[in-house]
Short mmCIF file of C-alpha atoms in Angstrom, two decimals:
data_model
loop_
_atom_site.label_atom_id
_atom_site.label_comp_id
_atom_site.label_asym_id
_atom_site.label_seq_id
_atom_site.Cartn_x
_atom_site.Cartn_y
_atom_site.Cartn_z
CA MET A 1 111.56 99.74 110.17
CA GLU A 2 113.74 100.55 107.15
CA GLN A 3 112.25 102.49 103.92
CA ALA A 4 112.77 101.27 100.53
CA GLY A 5 113.20 103.04 97.48
CA MET A 6 109.92 104.75 96.12
CA SER A 7 109.09 105.69 92.39
CA GLU A 8 108.47 109.70 91.72
CA PRO A 9 105.27 110.45 91.50
CA THR A 10 103.80 112.51 88.66
CA GLN A 11 104.09 116.01 88.46
CA PRO A 12 100.23 117.73 89.39
CA GLY A 13 98.72 118.90 86.53
CA PRO A 14 96.89 122.19 86.72
CA GLY A 15 93.39 122.91 87.91
CA ALA A 16 93.88 119.81 90.02
CA ARG A 17 93.92 120.55 93.89
CA VAL A 18 92.57 118.20 96.22
CA VAL A 19 91.63 118.60 99.92
CA VAL A 20 91.14 115.14 101.42
CA VAL A 21 89.30 115.96 104.80
CA GLY A 22 90.28 112.79 107.36
CA ALA A 23 93.49 111.20 107.52
CA GLY A 24 91.74 107.61 107.94
CA PHE A 25 92.67 104.66 105.98
CA GLY A 26 89.94 105.84 103.38
CA GLY A 27 91.23 109.31 103.10
CA LEU A 28 94.74 108.06 102.96
CA ALA A 29 94.11 105.36 100.34
CA ALA A 30 92.52 107.99 98.18
CA ALA A 31 95.18 110.91 99.03
CA ILE A 32 98.11 108.42 97.73
CA ARG A 33 96.10 107.15 94.74
CA LEU A 34 95.22 110.79 93.61
CA ALA A 35 98.91 112.04 94.24
CA ARG A 36 100.26 109.36 91.85
CA ALA A 37 97.81 110.76 89.50
CA GLY A 38 99.69 113.97 89.31
CA LEU A 39 97.16 115.79 91.45
CA SER A 40 98.37 118.10 94.14
CA VAL A 41 96.63 116.50 97.43
CA THR A 42 96.28 118.32 100.96
CA VAL A 43 94.96 116.29 103.75
CA ILE A 44 93.43 118.07 106.85
CA GLU A 45 93.02 115.91 110.15
CA ALA A 46 91.63 117.17 113.16
CA GLN A 47 93.61 114.85 115.54
CA ALA A 48 97.23 114.97 115.82
CA GLY A 49 98.26 112.03 113.53
CA PRO A 50 96.77 109.56 110.89
CA GLY A 51 94.27 106.76 111.59
CA GLY A 52 90.72 108.27 112.33
CA LYS A 53 88.89 105.79 114.61
CA ALA A 54 92.45 103.57 114.57
CA ARG A 55 93.05 105.43 117.54
CA THR A 56 94.94 104.82 120.69
CA LEU A 57 95.02 105.53 124.00
CA PRO A 58 98.13 106.10 126.63
CA SER A 59 98.77 103.41 128.66
CA ALA A 60 101.30 102.27 131.53
CA ALA A 61 102.65 99.86 129.14
CA GLY A 62 102.58 102.12 126.04
CA PRO A 63 100.04 103.24 123.17
CA VAL A 64 97.01 100.94 123.19
CA ASP A 65 94.82 100.72 120.26
CA ALA A 66 91.40 101.51 120.97
CA GLY A 67 89.89 100.86 117.41
CA PRO A 68 90.62 97.68 114.76
CA THR A 69 93.21 95.12 116.11
CA VAL A 70 93.26 92.65 112.98
CA LEU A 71 93.93 92.81 109.32
CA THR A 72 92.52 91.26 106.36
CA LEU A 73 92.62 91.75 102.68
CA ARG A 74 96.16 92.12 102.61
CA ALA A 75 96.38 92.72 99.18
CA VAL A 76 94.35 96.12 99.33
CA PHE A 77 97.61 97.29 100.62
CA ASP A 78 100.04 95.50 99.03
CA ASP A 79 98.58 97.27 95.67
CA LEU A 80 98.95 100.64 97.60
CA PHE A 81 102.75 100.14 98.37
CA THR A 82 103.49 98.59 94.76
CA LEU A 83 101.56 101.46 93.15
CA CYS A 84 104.39 103.57 94.98
CA GLY A 85 107.27 101.72 93.68
CA THR A 86 107.63 100.00 96.99
CA ARG A 87 106.67 96.99 99.29
CA LEU A 88 104.39 96.81 102.56
CA GLU A 89 106.87 94.70 104.43
CA ASP A 90 109.61 97.34 104.44
CA HIS A 91 107.41 99.96 106.06
CA ALA A 92 105.19 97.90 108.26
CA THR A 93 105.60 94.33 110.29
CA LEU A 94 102.61 91.81 109.33
CA ILE A 95 102.19 89.34 112.08
CA PRO A 96 100.19 86.19 110.32
CA GLN A 97 97.44 84.73 112.57
CA PRO A 98 96.44 81.21 112.07
CA LEU A 99 94.73 80.91 115.33
CA LEU A 100 91.40 83.18 114.29
CA ALA A 101 90.30 83.33 117.55
CA ARG A 102 89.73 81.76 121.03
CA HIS A 103 86.20 81.59 122.20
CA TRP A 104 84.66 81.12 125.60
CA TRP A 105 81.11 80.05 126.76
CA PRO A 106 79.75 80.42 130.49
CA ASP A 107 79.11 76.87 130.63
CA GLY A 108 82.89 76.38 130.35
CA SER A 109 83.63 75.22 127.05
CA SER A 110 85.85 77.10 125.03
CA LEU A 111 86.60 76.48 121.07
CA ASP A 112 89.29 77.47 118.50
CA LEU A 113 89.25 78.32 115.33
CA PHE A 114 91.81 78.38 112.52
CA SER A 115 92.57 80.16 109.22
CA ASP A 116 93.09 76.49 108.18
CA ALA A 117 89.68 75.26 107.61
CA GLU A 118 90.08 71.25 108.54
CA ALA A 119 91.99 72.57 111.75
CA SER A 120 88.59 74.16 112.48
CA ALA A 121 86.25 71.17 111.65
CA THR A 122 88.79 68.99 114.09
CA ALA A 123 87.97 71.55 116.56
CA ILE A 124 84.40 71.53 116.23
CA ALA A 125 84.30 67.82 116.25
CA ALA A 126 85.86 67.80 119.21
CA PHE A 127 83.36 70.84 120.95
CA ALA A 128 80.51 69.61 119.33
CA GLY A 129 80.86 66.24 117.47
CA PRO A 130 80.81 65.15 114.16
CA ARG A 131 77.84 66.09 113.03
CA GLU A 132 78.48 69.40 113.65
CA ALA A 133 81.84 69.41 111.98
CA ALA A 134 80.09 68.29 108.75
CA ALA A 135 77.92 70.99 108.97
CA PHE A 136 80.85 73.74 109.59
CA ARG A 137 82.60 72.14 106.07
CA ARG A 138 78.98 72.90 104.34
CA PHE A 139 78.85 76.34 105.72
CA HIS A 140 82.51 76.96 104.85
CA ALA A 141 81.81 75.59 101.35
CA LEU A 142 78.85 77.98 101.16
CA THR A 143 80.39 80.91 102.53
CA ALA A 144 83.27 80.37 99.91
CA ARG A 145 81.08 80.45 96.84
CA LEU A 146 79.35 83.48 98.59
CA TYR A 147 82.68 85.25 98.68
CA ASP A 148 83.94 84.65 95.46
CA ALA A 149 80.07 85.59 93.71
CA PHE A 150 80.20 89.00 95.78
CA GLU A 151 84.06 89.91 95.68
CA GLY A 152 84.10 91.59 92.07
CA PRO A 153 80.11 92.94 92.07
CA VAL A 154 80.06 94.53 95.33
CA MET A 155 83.56 94.83 96.89
CA LEU A 156 85.42 95.54 94.21
CA SER A 157 83.02 97.15 91.96
CA PRO A 158 82.45 101.10 92.75
CA ARG A 159 78.61 100.45 93.17
CA PRO A 160 76.78 97.35 94.16
CA ASP A 161 76.09 95.71 90.55
CA SER A 162 73.09 93.76 91.07
CA ALA A 163 72.74 92.24 87.33
CA ALA A 164 76.25 90.85 88.02
CA ILE A 165 74.97 89.30 91.62
CA LEU A 166 72.08 87.90 89.63
CA ARG A 167 74.26 86.23 87.01
CA ALA A 168 76.52 84.61 89.48
CA ALA A 169 73.35 83.26 91.15
CA LEU A 170 72.34 81.75 88.18
CA ARG A 171 75.54 80.06 87.64
CA ASP A 172 75.23 78.73 90.77
CA PRO A 173 71.95 77.71 91.86
CA GLY A 174 73.25 77.13 95.81
CA LEU A 175 73.55 80.38 96.54
CA TRP A 176 69.88 81.29 96.59
CA PRO A 177 69.05 80.19 99.96
CA ALA A 178 71.11 82.92 101.29
CA LEU A 179 69.70 85.40 99.26
CA LEU A 180 66.14 84.57 99.53
CA PRO A 181 64.24 87.99 100.81
CA GLY A 182 63.87 87.64 104.15
CA MET A 183 66.74 85.12 104.88
CA THR A 184 68.58 86.65 107.87
CA LEU A 185 72.13 85.52 109.03
CA ALA A 186 70.41 83.86 112.16
CA ARG A 187 67.99 81.79 110.13
CA LEU A 188 70.50 81.02 107.81
CA LEU A 189 72.90 79.30 110.86
CA ARG A 190 69.57 77.42 112.02
CA LEU A 191 69.86 75.72 108.94
CA TYR A 192 73.11 74.36 109.35
CA PHE A 193 73.87 74.11 113.00
CA ARG A 194 72.06 72.20 115.75
CA ASP A 195 74.83 73.41 118.46
CA PRO A 196 73.26 76.71 119.64
CA ARG A 197 76.75 77.96 120.30
CA LEU A 198 77.89 77.82 116.78
CA ARG A 199 75.10 79.66 115.64
CA GLN A 200 76.22 82.15 118.15
CA LEU A 201 79.67 82.53 117.20
CA PHE A 202 79.10 82.84 113.40
CA GLY A 203 76.04 85.00 114.10
CA ARG A 204 78.53 87.35 115.58
CA TYR A 205 79.89 88.43 111.88
CA ALA A 206 76.80 90.64 111.36
CA THR A 207 78.17 92.92 114.50
CA TYR A 208 81.46 93.16 112.87
CA VAL A 209 79.84 95.62 110.47
CA GLY A 210 77.51 97.12 112.98
CA GLY A 211 74.25 94.93 112.62
CA THR A 212 72.20 92.20 114.34
CA PRO A 213 72.06 88.52 113.60
CA SER A 214 68.49 88.32 113.48
CA ARG A 215 67.99 91.59 111.17
CA SER A 216 71.03 91.58 108.84
CA PRO A 217 70.88 89.48 105.76
CA ALA A 218 72.45 86.09 105.24
CA VAL A 219 74.96 87.09 102.84
CA LEU A 220 76.99 88.57 105.77
CA ALA A 221 77.79 84.40 106.46
CA LEU A 222 80.99 85.29 103.69
CA ILE A 223 82.75 87.48 106.16
CA TRP A 224 84.15 83.87 108.18
CA GLN A 225 85.39 83.31 104.56
CA ALA A 226 87.00 86.41 104.13
CA GLU A 227 88.88 85.93 107.85
CA ALA A 228 89.81 82.06 106.81
CA ARG A 229 91.79 83.48 104.00
CA GLY A 230 93.89 85.67 106.05
CA VAL A 231 94.10 87.74 109.13
CA TRP A 232 97.50 89.64 110.41
CA ALA A 233 98.18 91.80 113.16
CA VAL A 234 100.42 94.60 113.01
CA GLN A 235 103.45 95.05 114.89
CA GLY A 236 103.08 97.82 117.27
CA GLY A 237 99.21 97.92 116.82
CA MET A 238 96.93 99.16 113.92
CA HIS A 239 97.59 102.65 114.08
CA GLY A 240 101.34 101.42 112.93
CA LEU A 241 99.79 100.82 109.74
CA ALA A 242 98.18 104.16 109.24
CA GLN A 243 101.23 105.89 110.40
CA ALA A 244 103.18 103.76 107.31
CA LEU A 245 100.40 104.80 104.71
CA ALA A 246 100.83 108.88 105.76
CA LYS A 247 104.62 108.48 105.33
CA LEU A 248 103.84 106.53 101.80
CA ALA A 249 101.75 109.41 101.11
CA ALA A 250 104.03 112.43 102.16
CA ALA A 251 106.43 110.54 100.12
CA GLN A 252 104.23 111.22 96.51
CA GLY A 253 103.85 114.44 97.87
CA VAL A 254 100.85 114.84 100.05
CA GLN A 255 100.52 117.48 102.41
CA PHE A 256 99.19 116.89 105.78
CA ARG A 257 97.73 119.52 108.18
CA TYR A 258 97.06 117.61 111.43
CA GLY A 259 95.37 119.82 114.42
CA THR A 260 93.06 121.53 112.04
CA GLY A 261 89.53 121.19 111.83
CA VAL A 262 87.42 121.81 108.50
CA ALA A 263 84.10 124.12 109.50
CA ARG A 264 82.73 123.91 105.73
CA ILE A 265 83.40 123.01 102.22
CA ILE A 266 82.88 126.16 100.22
CA TRP A 267 80.91 126.40 97.24
CA GLN A 268 80.92 128.60 94.34
CA GLY A 269 79.20 128.53 90.77
CA GLY A 270 77.14 125.47 92.02
CA ARG A 271 80.85 123.05 92.80
CA VAL A 272 83.28 122.93 95.03
CA SER A 273 85.91 126.01 95.78
CA GLY A 274 87.83 125.31 98.84
CA VAL A 275 87.06 124.64 102.83
CA GLN A 276 87.00 126.74 105.49
CA LEU A 277 89.02 125.84 108.65
CA ASP A 278 88.11 126.04 112.45
CA ASP A 279 90.13 128.94 112.49
CA LYS A 280 88.42 130.67 109.72
CA ARG A 281 91.60 130.35 107.15
CA SER A 282 90.36 129.60 103.64
CA LEU A 283 92.33 127.04 101.56
CA ALA A 284 91.25 126.98 98.09
CA CYS A 285 90.77 123.57 96.04
CA ASP A 286 88.93 122.27 92.81
CA ARG A 287 87.51 118.99 94.53
CA VAL A 288 87.09 117.60 98.17
CA VAL A 289 87.29 113.74 99.18
CA PHE A 290 85.32 113.84 102.83
CA ASN A 291 86.69 110.89 104.48
CA GLY A 292 83.89 110.98 107.49
CA ASP A 293 80.69 110.01 108.39
CA PRO A 294 78.54 110.86 105.30
CA ALA A 295 75.97 111.76 108.34
CA ALA A 296 77.45 114.68 109.05
CA LEU A 297 77.17 115.98 105.67
CA ARG A 298 73.42 115.61 105.56
CA ALA A 299 73.23 117.30 109.21
CA GLY A 300 74.79 120.45 107.90
CA LEU A 301 78.35 119.99 110.09
CA LEU A 302 80.41 121.07 106.93
CA GLY A 303 77.93 123.95 105.80
CA GLY A 304 74.57 124.11 104.28
CA GLY A 305 75.59 123.51 101.28
CA ALA A 306 76.76 119.81 101.75
CA LYS A 307 73.30 119.15 103.10
CA ALA A 308 72.20 118.13 99.29
CA ALA A 309 75.25 115.97 98.58
CA LEU A 310 73.09 112.67 99.71
CA PRO A 311 69.45 111.39 100.05
CA ALA A 312 68.44 111.12 103.74
CA SER A 313 68.57 106.91 102.96
CA ALA A 314 71.99 106.90 102.73
CA VAL A 315 72.78 107.92 106.40
CA THR A 316 69.41 107.52 108.38
CA LYS A 317 69.18 104.12 110.22
CA ARG A 318 72.32 104.17 111.89
CA SER A 319 74.77 101.17 113.05
CA LEU A 320 75.65 99.80 116.23
CA SER A 321 78.06 101.39 118.59
CA ALA A 322 80.15 100.20 121.45
CA TYR A 323 81.75 100.51 124.49
CA VAL A 324 85.64 100.04 124.00
CA TRP A 325 88.04 99.65 126.85
CA ALA A 326 91.76 100.29 126.37
CA PHE A 327 93.99 99.60 129.16
CA ALA A 328 97.22 97.81 130.53
CA ALA A 329 97.54 95.70 133.55
CA ARG A 330 98.57 92.25 134.46
CA ALA A 331 96.29 89.31 133.19
CA GLU A 332 95.59 86.06 135.46
CA GLY A 333 93.38 82.98 134.87
CA LEU A 334 92.96 82.10 131.43
CA PRO A 335 95.08 80.95 128.77
CA LEU A 336 94.40 84.25 126.37
CA ALA A 337 94.78 84.38 122.50
CA TYR A 338 95.28 87.28 120.66
CA HIS A 339 92.12 87.17 119.72
CA ASN A 340 89.16 86.49 122.28
CA VAL A 341 85.29 86.23 122.51
CA PHE A 342 83.42 85.76 125.67
CA PHE A 343 79.90 84.66 124.65
CA ALA A 344 76.63 85.83 126.50
CA ALA A 345 74.75 83.12 128.36
CA ASP A 346 71.55 84.42 126.52
CA PRO A 347 71.90 86.30 123.29
CA ALA A 348 68.18 87.70 123.66
CA ARG A 349 69.81 89.80 127.01
CA GLU A 350 72.44 91.24 124.56
CA PHE A 351 70.65 92.11 121.52
CA GLY A 352 67.00 93.12 122.91
CA PRO A 353 68.07 95.91 124.94
CA ILE A 354 70.51 97.13 122.03
CA ARG A 355 67.17 97.08 119.51
CA ARG A 356 65.28 98.97 122.45
CA GLY A 357 68.40 101.50 122.77
CA THR A 358 70.25 100.72 126.09
CA MET A 359 72.84 98.67 127.30
CA PRO A 360 73.26 94.94 126.81
CA GLU A 361 72.22 93.17 129.93
CA ASP A 362 74.47 90.20 129.25
CA PRO A 363 77.01 90.99 126.85
CA THR A 364 79.38 89.42 124.66
CA LEU A 365 82.75 90.81 125.20
CA TYR A 366 85.46 90.59 122.65
CA LEU A 367 89.11 91.23 124.13
CA CYS A 368 92.37 91.63 122.19
CA ALA A 369 95.44 90.86 123.97
CA GLU A 370 97.53 92.76 121.94
CA ASP A 371 100.84 92.15 122.92
CA ARG A 372 100.34 88.33 122.25
CA ALA A 373 100.23 88.55 118.83
CA THR A 374 103.54 86.58 118.15
CA GLY A 375 102.15 83.83 120.65
CA THR A 376 104.47 84.77 123.73
CA VAL A 377 102.79 85.74 126.68
CA PRO A 378 104.24 89.04 128.17
CA GLN A 379 105.69 89.37 131.20
CA GLY A 380 104.41 91.97 133.48
CA ALA A 381 101.45 94.44 132.68
CA GLU A 382 100.60 94.16 128.88
CA ARG A 383 97.94 95.83 126.84
CA PHE A 384 93.93 94.98 125.98
CA GLU A 385 91.22 96.20 124.26
CA ILE A 386 87.53 95.13 125.27
CA ILE A 387 84.87 95.73 122.82
CA MET A 388 81.31 95.59 123.96
CA ASN A 389 78.60 96.25 121.38
CA GLY A 390 75.81 99.08 122.18
CA PRO A 391 73.17 101.09 120.46
CA PRO A 392 74.12 104.45 118.93
CA LEU A 393 72.35 107.40 120.11
CA ARG A 394 68.77 108.13 119.18
CA ASP A 395 67.51 110.97 117.34
CA GLY A 396 71.40 112.80 117.91
CA GLN A 397 70.10 113.14 121.57
CA PRO A 398 72.74 112.40 124.40
CA ALA A 399 72.49 109.49 126.60
CA PRO A 400 73.28 109.46 130.22
CA GLU A 401 77.01 108.16 130.66
CA GLU A 402 76.84 104.55 131.82
CA ASP A 403 80.71 104.01 133.04
CA SER A 404 79.71 102.24 136.04
CA LYS A 405 77.07 99.86 134.87
CA CYS A 406 79.62 99.46 131.84
CA HIS A 407 82.34 98.77 134.38
CA SER A 408 80.10 96.02 136.30
CA ARG A 409 78.75 94.25 133.05
CA THR A 410 82.53 93.84 131.91
CA PHE A 411 84.86 93.12 134.81
CA PRO A 412 82.52 90.77 136.93
CA PRO A 413 81.83 88.64 134.25
CA LEU A 414 85.00 88.18 133.04
CA ALA A 415 85.82 87.31 136.55
CA ARG A 416 83.52 84.60 136.47
CA PHE A 417 84.96 83.10 133.26
CA GLY A 418 88.02 82.61 135.21
CA LEU A 419 89.58 85.96 133.90
CA THR A 420 91.08 88.87 136.38
CA PHE A 421 93.12 92.04 136.02
CA THR A 422 95.32 93.46 138.27
CA PRO A 423 94.86 96.43 138.61
CA THR A 424 91.09 96.92 137.19
CA PRO A 425 90.72 99.47 134.84
CA ASP A 426 88.91 102.60 135.47
CA THR A 427 86.28 104.42 133.46
CA ARG A 428 89.18 106.77 132.18
CA SER A 429 89.87 103.62 130.06
CA LEU A 430 86.08 103.86 128.59
CA THR A 431 84.88 104.92 125.28
CA THR A 432 81.45 105.06 125.17
CA PRO A 433 78.69 105.60 122.27
CA GLN A 434 78.55 108.87 124.07
CA GLY A 435 82.21 109.40 123.55
CA PHE A 436 82.14 108.57 119.96
CA ALA A 437 79.36 110.85 118.91
CA ARG A 438 81.44 113.55 120.30
CA ALA A 439 84.57 112.50 119.03
CA PHE A 440 82.91 112.29 115.40
CA PRO A 441 79.92 115.00 115.40
CA GLY A 442 77.52 113.86 112.86
CA SER A 443 78.20 110.05 113.98
CA GLN A 444 75.30 109.65 116.49
CA GLY A 445 78.12 107.13 117.90
CA ALA A 446 77.59 104.82 115.19
CA LEU A 447 81.03 103.03 114.41
CA TYR A 448 80.20 101.78 110.86
CA GLY A 449 77.93 104.71 109.22
CA LEU A 450 74.68 103.24 107.54
CA SER A 451 73.07 100.20 109.53
CA PRO A 452 73.59 96.52 107.29
CA GLU A 453 70.41 95.82 108.46
CA GLY A 454 67.61 94.97 105.87
CA MET A 455 67.87 92.96 102.29
CA MET A 456 68.95 96.00 100.72
CA ALA A 457 71.13 97.83 102.81
CA ALA A 458 74.10 97.61 100.83
CA PHE A 459 72.29 99.49 97.89
CA HIS A 460 71.53 102.51 100.35
CA ARG A 461 75.05 102.65 101.23
CA PRO A 462 76.35 105.56 99.28
CA GLY A 463 78.90 105.63 96.71
CA ALA A 464 82.36 107.85 96.34
CA LYS A 465 80.11 110.34 93.99
CA THR A 466 77.89 112.63 95.65
CA LEU A 467 75.58 114.93 94.08
CA LEU A 468 77.55 117.57 94.42
CA PRO A 469 79.98 118.54 91.66
CA GLY A 470 83.24 118.05 92.75
CA LEU A 471 82.41 116.41 96.32
CA TYR A 472 83.33 112.51 96.98
CA LEU A 473 83.29 110.21 99.54
CA ALA A 474 85.94 107.51 100.99
CA GLY A 475 85.76 105.87 104.60
CA GLY A 476 83.86 103.10 106.51
CA GLY A 477 80.29 105.06 105.54
CA ALA A 478 80.89 104.87 102.35
CA HIS A 479 80.83 101.87 99.83
CA PRO A 480 81.68 99.03 100.09
CA GLY A 481 81.56 99.74 103.89
CA ALA A 482 82.98 99.33 106.95
CA GLY A 483 86.71 97.70 108.27
CA VAL A 484 90.05 98.80 107.19
CA PRO A 485 90.32 97.11 104.08
CA MET A 486 87.03 98.24 103.15
CA ALA A 487 87.81 101.67 103.97
CA ALA A 488 90.76 101.56 101.84
CA LEU A 489 88.95 100.18 98.90
CA SER A 490 86.66 103.17 99.43
CA GLY A 491 89.46 105.25 98.73
CA LYS A 492 90.20 103.64 95.91
CA HIS A 493 86.72 104.13 94.41
CA ALA A 494 87.00 108.02 95.38
CA ALA A 495 89.97 108.54 93.26
CA GLY A 496 88.43 106.26 90.54
CA ALA A 497 85.78 108.24 90.26
CA MET A 498 87.55 111.63 90.33
CA LEU A 499 89.92 110.57 87.92
CA ALA A 500 87.32 109.63 85.60
CA ASP A 501 85.81 113.02 86.10
CA LEU A 502 89.14 114.54 85.12
CA ALA A 503 89.37 112.44 82.40
CA LEU A 504 92.49 111.45 83.74
CA PRO A 505 93.80 107.59 83.63
CA SER A 506 93.98 105.61 86.98
CA LYS A 507 97.29 103.68 87.54
CA SER A 508 96.31 100.25 89.30
CA ALA A 509 94.60 97.18 88.24
CA PRO A 510 92.04 96.00 90.16
CA THR A 511 92.88 94.29 93.46
CA ALA A 512 92.90 90.51 93.91
CA MET A 513 91.78 90.11 97.49
CA PRO A 514 92.58 86.65 98.97
CA GLY A 515 91.56 88.14 102.66
CA GLY A 516 88.27 89.65 103.46
CA MET A 517 86.61 91.85 106.28
CA SER A 518 88.04 93.46 109.21
CA MET A 519 87.24 90.92 112.47
CA VAL A 520 86.65 94.15 114.94
CA SER A 521 86.95 97.10 112.45
CA ARG A 522 85.39 99.81 114.82
CA MET A 523 86.66 103.27 113.23
CA THR A 524 85.85 105.81 110.52
CA GLY A 525 85.17 109.51 111.45
CA GLY A 526 84.44 112.85 110.30
CA GLY A 527 82.07 115.71 111.32
CA ARG A 528 82.57 119.50 111.86
CA SER A 529 85.35 119.91 114.11
CA ARG A 530 86.73 116.69 113.94
CA SER A 531 88.36 115.86 110.25
CA SER A 532 88.97 112.59 111.35
CA GLY A 533 88.02 109.21 108.68
CA SER A 534 88.65 105.93 108.12
#
């Protein structure tokens, strides 16, 4: 990809040395903004390259995504490149996805949904009848109003603004049913749809941010609207976007140290004075952005001094984890789209076991056919990612490895739908919740940080500023939450908070977002010896 010219970054000012721990999307976004404001920025990353949980695994067809697979909120990234005097499209190729996902049920039915709302309504009418199509139109209208009401006070605000949310609800009383105490996403969907398959489909949006439909607030319905406003695939995989951001950061003068973990944050005189690396060397700095799971701080994995950075409520209730397959094979039997969802016959046998801390007995499976983003079917082996929701580890205790059980609950069910793979992947292609816990210490395998379940969950998620002077947060574990664009917005909030503390001007206006939360946004990171983030 040809690189366009970039404007020169501001020269660093005195006393403005920043270390960003983790080269995930949140850390990269913070680093770019801070460098543009004139600070000297070094990013420390335990892995060999950028991306955090936007990671890849090797396969016979090349690197295959084993994390996020789709981009929404494109404007967040356009804003970052524009800030640096260049354009996103000169550094990464984005492929629009008018077909959002193809959905399959065990009874043989299937449904495509589209970014065009009327195309979706037409498809639903053929799938479940005109009444359900009318219900979808009402649901679509509600989610549009919810999105517009929450975009500014929540996603674009450094902290959720309850007063602004209340004012929005007073201006549009039709929002109140979705905001009532005890109104879960599952309950809201029962008010709209009679067809249980549609309730099951739209209930999946709770899982996209780490919750279950029956315990997550109804306001998460707005994720549908967010996706309907624009979804893109990244040519070559989502890790390509992380690489483009890292190159953008380097062009602003950001220094990177890959293959280097952070053992602890150093304090002197009650504030940050540096970081100690895993090799015992120290790096002096004035401020730190921690782009990882905030639970790692509370657990003391970045040193005892960092344990007081956050209240326990900011990290205690953990989100869902996942079992993730990433492999190359020849697929036969079904006309797969880029995004595919194979639904369980009985949602209770999926979410009931997860709540009890065990693998789903009857899982819903998300499948990304990575090489079909342009609508063409590759000849020979192609790259796939399959995701099954799972519980985080409880109380930090390792769960027994369940590789063979996961295999039997993934590939035989897909074969019953009519989909087979040659060769069938073996468990070397699998990452379990325990594997995520090992890769990202402190996370307990939870992929979205704090659970979104409960009416006040958004208000418990930590913001950019911690209780310790000089320490800031970025990544999917911080506000505004999980997902590639949300993590990037958290980096914007972290940079803004630091620049405000330094009395330095921020160089970008608030981003107007036509898109929404990521469809399968799987990865933020962090911890003692793994300074990976999102």
